[in-house]
């Protein structure tokens, strides 16, 4: 009976929690528009990185092809030097494009992390209140358990005391009965001796 109100309270808390979960999930997640913007920008950053990597690869392939072509020309060293300069310039441009893509990706990741931290900080007072509420419930439940345990212990001690009193009363009755019986036996023996003095000789 004592546990019924507590279990009712626990059920109500769980039910309230179930209804609050979608709202909490919405609070912990960015808006669909924000998520779509981040996804779009991440895709663009990835595409930019792939474009930069592709340009570097093309520059290397073009350089290797031009280097071979230079052997067919009169000024081989000058041709190769010019091809090398074009390759370095094209590679640097590809690397710059890829690095811009990486920087844009890092920027989006920083924004996502800052948004997540801000949401967590905004929810912290509510989380602390929930934690304190749960701690209070646990304390109340423990106090109720301790009280029930103390009541059971007191009941056992009372039963043991009553049992000990009953045993003591039964032992006293038995002792008195035995004394009475011993007196009767002694009286009968004394009477028998007095009635028949010859038997004692």
Tab-separated table of C-alpha atoms in Angstrom:
chain	number	residue	atom	x	y	z
A	1	UNK	CA	0.000	0.000	0.000
A	2	UNK	CA	2.796	2.411	0.908
A	3	UNK	CA	4.547	1.866	-2.444
A	4	UNK	CA	1.456	2.558	-4.531
A	5	UNK	CA	1.663	6.405	-4.418
A	6	UNK	CA	5.390	6.302	-5.259
A	7	UNK	CA	4.845	3.955	-8.220
A	8	UNK	CA	2.010	6.198	-9.402
A	9	UNK	CA	4.336	9.215	-9.254
A	10	UNK	CA	7.041	7.265	-11.137
A	11	UNK	CA	4.532	6.310	-13.867
A	12	UNK	CA	3.412	9.930	-14.212
A	13	UNK	CA	7.030	11.104	-14.497
A	14	UNK	CA	7.769	8.470	-17.168
A	15	UNK	CA	4.632	9.413	-19.106
A	16	UNK	CA	5.565	13.097	-18.985
A	17	UNK	CA	9.086	12.195	-20.140
A	18	UNK	CA	7.740	10.236	-23.126
A	19	UNK	CA	5.638	13.199	-24.261
A	20	UNK	CA	8.578	15.572	-23.736
A	21	UNK	CA	11.090	13.487	-25.770
A	22	UNK	CA	10.097	14.864	-29.213
A	23	UNK	CA	10.307	18.427	-27.861
A	24	UNK	CA	13.718	17.733	-26.291
A	25	UNK	CA	14.950	16.122	-29.509
A	26	UNK	CA	13.860	19.240	-31.410
A	27	UNK	CA	15.756	21.414	-28.912
A	28	UNK	CA	18.903	19.301	-29.284
A	29	UNK	CA	18.894	19.310	-33.116
A	30	UNK	CA	19.383	22.244	-35.493
A	31	UNK	CA	16.462	23.453	-37.591
A	32	UNK	CA	15.898	21.670	-40.934
A	33	UNK	CA	16.856	24.870	-42.775
A	34	UNK	CA	20.155	25.157	-40.860
A	35	UNK	CA	20.906	21.451	-41.414
A	36	UNK	CA	20.159	21.821	-45.155
A	37	UNK	CA	22.474	24.876	-45.361
A	38	UNK	CA	25.321	23.008	-43.639
A	39	UNK	CA	24.835	19.937	-45.851
A	40	UNK	CA	24.834	22.076	-48.994
A	41	UNK	CA	27.984	23.936	-47.924
A	42	UNK	CA	29.726	20.670	-46.976
A	43	UNK	CA	28.906	19.214	-50.395
A	44	UNK	CA	30.289	22.336	-52.078
A	45	UNK	CA	33.452	22.139	-49.940
A	46	UNK	CA	33.930	18.448	-50.843
A	47	UNK	CA	33.374	19.227	-54.533
A	48	UNK	CA	35.925	22.052	-54.307
A	49	UNK	CA	38.469	19.687	-52.708
A	50	UNK	CA	37.857	17.113	-55.451
A	51	UNK	CA	38.208	19.829	-58.107
A	52	UNK	CA	41.536	20.948	-56.616
A	53	UNK	CA	42.812	17.347	-56.455
A	54	UNK	CA	41.691	16.787	-60.072
A	55	UNK	CA	43.540	19.930	-61.208
A	56	UNK	CA	46.709	18.733	-59.482
A	57	UNK	CA	46.397	15.352	-61.180
A	58	UNK	CA	45.803	16.986	-64.581
A	59	UNK	CA	48.802	19.270	-64.038
A	60	UNK	CA	51.034	16.247	-63.313
A	61	UNK	CA	49.773	14.374	-66.383
A	62	UNK	CA	50.223	17.474	-68.590
A	63	UNK	CA	53.724	18.017	-67.187
A	64	UNK	CA	54.759	14.412	-67.922
A	65	UNK	CA	53.376	14.659	-71.463
A	66	UNK	CA	55.099	18.018	-72.129
A	67	UNK	CA	58.367	16.733	-70.699
A	68	UNK	CA	58.373	13.935	-73.250
A	69	UNK	CA	57.488	16.382	-76.040
A	70	UNK	CA	60.429	18.560	-75.056
A	71	UNK	CA	62.844	15.854	-76.249
A	72	UNK	CA	61.567	16.481	-79.794
A	73	UNK	CA	62.407	20.205	-79.646
A	74	UNK	CA	65.676	22.009	-80.130
A	75	UNK	CA	65.890	23.620	-76.676
A	76	UNK	CA	65.110	20.614	-74.444
A	77	UNK	CA	66.210	22.155	-71.134
A	78	UNK	CA	64.374	25.445	-71.712
A	79	UNK	CA	61.237	23.554	-72.759
A	80	UNK	CA	61.392	21.342	-69.651
A	81	UNK	CA	61.985	24.365	-67.431
A	82	UNK	CA	58.947	26.096	-68.905
A	83	UNK	CA	56.869	22.903	-68.479
A	84	UNK	CA	58.031	22.672	-64.853
A	85	UNK	CA	57.010	26.280	-64.168
A	86	UNK	CA	53.580	25.699	-65.709
A	87	UNK	CA	53.245	22.480	-63.661
A	88	UNK	CA	54.173	24.232	-60.383
A	89	UNK	CA	51.757	27.064	-61.127
A	90	UNK	CA	48.896	24.665	-62.022
A	91	UNK	CA	49.645	22.449	-58.988
A	92	UNK	CA	49.682	25.464	-56.674
A	93	UNK	CA	46.325	26.600	-58.091
A	94	UNK	CA	44.865	23.109	-57.581
A	95	UNK	CA	46.245	23.001	-54.038
A	96	UNK	CA	44.788	26.469	-53.331
A	97	UNK	CA	41.340	25.363	-54.523
A	98	UNK	CA	41.542	22.153	-52.428
A	99	UNK	CA	42.704	24.109	-49.357
A	100	UNK	CA	39.814	26.567	-49.746
A	101	UNK	CA	37.456	23.588	-49.828
A	102	UNK	CA	39.048	22.183	-46.650
A	103	UNK	CA	38.793	25.603	-44.959
A	104	UNK	CA	35.092	25.852	-45.881
A	105	UNK	CA	34.527	22.343	-44.526
A	106	UNK	CA	36.291	23.244	-41.245
A	107	UNK	CA	34.176	26.402	-40.985
A	108	UNK	CA	30.941	24.405	-41.311
A	109	UNK	CA	32.192	21.860	-38.735
A	110	UNK	CA	33.031	24.721	-36.327
A	111	UNK	CA	29.550	26.184	-36.803
A	112	UNK	CA	27.952	22.783	-36.147
A	113	UNK	CA	30.021	22.318	-32.993
A	114	UNK	CA	29.263	25.856	-31.745
A	115	UNK	CA	25.549	25.293	-32.377
A	116	UNK	CA	25.649	21.961	-30.507
A	117	UNK	CA	27.508	23.564	-27.573
A	118	UNK	CA	25.034	26.465	-27.450
A	119	UNK	CA	22.070	24.073	-27.405
A	120	UNK	CA	23.688	21.988	-24.674
A	121	UNK	CA	24.386	25.102	-22.575
A	122	UNK	CA	20.818	26.341	-23.098
A	123	UNK	CA	19.463	22.988	-21.907
A	124	UNK	CA	21.860	22.751	-18.919
A	125	UNK	CA	19.511	24.444	-16.367
A	126	UNK	CA	16.703	22.069	-17.368
A	127	UNK	CA	19.058	19.094	-17.149
A	128	UNK	CA	20.230	20.222	-13.694
A	129	UNK	CA	16.607	20.612	-12.553
A	130	UNK	CA	15.790	17.117	-13.842
A	131	UNK	CA	18.855	15.734	-12.085
A	132	UNK	CA	17.897	17.391	-8.787
A	133	UNK	CA	14.326	16.114	-9.178
A	134	UNK	CA	15.577	12.547	-9.753
A	135	UNK	CA	17.912	12.835	-6.747
A	136	UNK	CA	14.986	14.053	-4.580
A	137	UNK	CA	12.872	11.114	-5.796
A	138	UNK	CA	15.665	8.674	-4.963
A	139	UNK	CA	16.095	10.233	-1.498
A	140	UNK	CA	12.331	10.035	-0.865
A	141	UNK	CA	12.248	6.428	-2.050
A	142	UNK	CA	15.203	5.524	0.186
A	143	UNK	CA	13.597	7.276	3.151
A	144	UNK	CA	10.387	5.351	2.517
A	145	UNK	CA	12.347	2.079	2.251
A	146	UNK	CA	14.239	2.902	5.474
A	147	UNK	CA	10.968	3.715	7.223
A	148	UNK	CA	9.359	0.470	6.031
A	149	UNK	CA	12.486	-1.479	7.073
A	150	UNK	CA	12.455	0.170	10.533
A	151	UNK	CA	8.733	-0.609	10.927
A	152	UNK	CA	9.325	-4.267	10.001
A	153	UNK	CA	12.251	-4.475	12.418
A	154	UNK	CA	10.162	-2.925	15.218
A	155	UNK	CA	7.350	-5.390	14.433
A	156	UNK	CA	9.790	-8.340	14.589
A	157	UNK	CA	11.253	-7.073	17.864
A	158	UNK	CA	7.746	-6.689	19.321
A	159	UNK	CA	6.828	-10.232	18.224
A	160	UNK	CA	10.083	-11.533	19.740
A	161	UNK	CA	9.338	-9.692	23.021
A	162	UNK	CA	5.782	-11.108	23.141
A	163	UNK	CA	7.126	-14.593	22.325
A	164	UNK	CA	9.747	-14.299	25.092
A	165	UNK	CA	7.059	-13.194	27.594
A	166	UNK	CA	4.852	-16.128	26.575
A	167	UNK	CA	7.736	-18.573	26.973
A	168	UNK	CA	8.629	-17.102	30.372
A	169	UNK	CA	4.953	-17.354	31.485
A	170	UNK	CA	4.740	-20.943	30.212
A	171	UNK	CA	7.975	-21.841	32.022
A	172	UNK	CA	6.661	-20.215	35.223
A	173	UNK	CA	3.388	-22.160	34.944
A	174	UNK	CA	5.320	-25.376	34.369
A	175	UNK	CA	7.589	-24.654	37.372
A	176	UNK	CA	4.601	-23.958	39.613
A	177	UNK	CA	2.863	-27.078	38.343
A	178	UNK	CA	5.978	-29.150	39.018
A	179	UNK	CA	6.316	-27.636	42.515
A	180	UNK	CA	2.660	-28.329	43.210
A	181	UNK	CA	3.041	-31.872	41.979
A	182	UNK	CA	6.188	-32.357	44.099
A	183	UNK	CA	4.335	-31.033	47.178
A	184	UNK	CA	1.418	-33.390	46.540
A	185	UNK	CA	3.782	-36.316	46.142
A	186	UNK	CA	5.598	-35.321	49.345
A	187	UNK	CA	2.301	-34.898	51.200
A	188	UNK	CA	1.044	-38.299	50.002
A	189	UNK	CA	4.291	-39.904	51.040
A	190	UNK	CA	4.116	-38.197	54.432
A	191	UNK	CA	0.476	-39.250	54.863
A	192	UNK	CA	1.269	-42.791	53.804
A	193	UNK	CA	4.119	-42.871	56.315
A	194	UNK	CA	1.920	-41.526	59.065
A	195	UNK	CA	-0.909	-43.955	58.210
A	196	UNK	CA	1.401	-46.919	58.184
A	197	UNK	CA	4.254	-46.379	60.656
A	198	UNK	CA	5.242	-49.987	60.359
A	199	UNK	CA	6.162	-49.530	56.670
A	200	UNK	CA	8.848	-47.001	57.521
A	201	UNK	CA	10.703	-49.479	59.769
